[in-house]
Amino acid sequence: MNGKNLVFLDTETTGISPNDRLCQVAYKFNGVEVDSLFKPPLPIEVGAMATSHITNKMVENCVSFIGSKMQKDLQDIFAAGNILVARYRDWE
């Protein structure tokens, strides 16, 4: 394994339940950093807004992650066998 096949990924979501969805995705791969806000299919909860500082107003005119260019780019990156590096935070 070399560092060139590592994908560093960070996300923000509408909350912490299994039904919550993405409102921001950022990743770094091969020295390139990409960061985008997305309009989730449900409102961002107050607790998530307090943590991420992303409001419903900030994402109201954004595209959805599903079908976005970033989704396609990430699918291609991971289909090529690159390795996801992410940190899990347990809020409970």
Coordinates of C-alpha atoms in Angstrom, one line a residue:
M1 CA 0.0 0.0 0.0
N2 CA 1.2 3.5 -0.8
G3 CA -0.3 6.8 0.1
K4 CA -1.4 7.5 -3.5
N5 CA -4.4 5.1 -3.2
L6 CA -5.8 6.6 0.0
V7 CA -9.0 8.6 -0.1
F8 CA -9.6 10.8 3.0
L9 CA -13.3 11.4 3.4
D10 CA -15.4 13.5 5.7
T11 CA -19.2 14.0 5.7
E12 CA -21.8 16.0 7.4
T13 CA -25.4 14.8 7.7
T14 CA -28.9 16.0 8.6
G15 CA -28.7 14.1 11.9
I16 CA -27.5 10.9 13.5
S17 CA -30.4 8.5 12.9
P18 CA -30.2 5.8 10.2
N19 CA -32.7 7.7 8.1
D20 CA -30.6 10.9 8.0
R21 CA -28.8 12.0 4.8
L22 CA -25.7 13.8 3.5
C23 CA -25.6 17.6 3.4
Q24 CA -21.8 18.0 2.9
V25 CA -19.1 15.7 1.5
A26 CA -15.4 16.5 1.4
Y27 CA -12.5 14.3 0.3
K28 CA -8.8 14.5 -0.5
F29 CA -7.3 12.2 -3.1
N30 CA -4.0 12.4 -5.0
G31 CA -3.4 15.8 -3.5
V32 CA -6.7 17.3 -4.7
E33 CA -9.3 18.5 -2.2
V34 CA -13.0 18.5 -3.1
D35 CA -15.7 19.9 -0.9
S36 CA -19.4 20.4 -1.7
L37 CA -22.7 21.1 0.0
F38 CA -25.8 19.1 -1.0
K39 CA -29.5 19.5 -0.6
P40 CA -30.7 16.6 1.5
P41 CA -34.2 15.1 1.0
L42 CA -35.1 16.0 4.5
P43 CA -34.4 19.0 6.8
I44 CA -31.2 19.3 8.8
E45 CA -31.9 18.8 12.5
V46 CA -31.0 21.6 14.9
G47 CA -28.3 19.4 16.6
A48 CA -26.7 18.7 13.3
M49 CA -26.7 22.4 12.4
A50 CA -25.1 23.2 15.8
T51 CA -22.3 20.7 15.1
S52 CA -21.7 21.3 11.4
H53 CA -22.8 25.0 11.1
I54 CA -24.6 24.1 7.9
T55 CA -28.2 25.4 7.7
N56 CA -31.1 24.5 5.6
K57 CA -30.9 27.9 4.0
M58 CA -27.3 27.2 2.9
V59 CA -28.3 24.0 1.0
E60 CA -31.7 25.0 -0.3
N61 CA -30.3 25.7 -3.8
C62 CA -27.7 22.9 -3.9
V63 CA -28.0 19.7 -5.9
S64 CA -28.7 16.4 -4.3
F65 CA -25.7 14.1 -3.6
I66 CA -27.5 11.3 -5.4
G67 CA -26.8 11.8 -9.1
S68 CA -24.2 14.5 -8.5
K69 CA -20.8 14.7 -10.2
M70 CA -19.2 14.1 -6.8
Q71 CA -21.1 10.8 -6.4
K72 CA -20.0 9.6 -9.8
D73 CA -16.4 10.7 -9.1
L74 CA -16.3 8.9 -5.8
Q75 CA -17.8 5.7 -7.4
D76 CA -15.1 5.8 -10.0
I77 CA -12.3 6.3 -7.4
F78 CA -13.5 3.4 -5.2
A79 CA -14.2 1.1 -8.2
A80 CA -10.5 1.5 -9.1
G81 CA -9.6 -0.2 -5.8
N82 CA -8.6 2.9 -3.8
I83 CA -8.8 2.8 0.0
L84 CA -11.3 4.8 2.1
V85 CA -9.8 6.6 5.2
A86 CA -12.5 8.0 7.4
R87 CA -13.1 8.6 11.1
Y88 CA -16.2 7.4 12.8
R89 CA -17.5 9.5 15.7
D90 CA -20.0 7.8 18.0
W91 CA -22.3 10.5 19.4
E92 CA -24.1 8.3 22.0

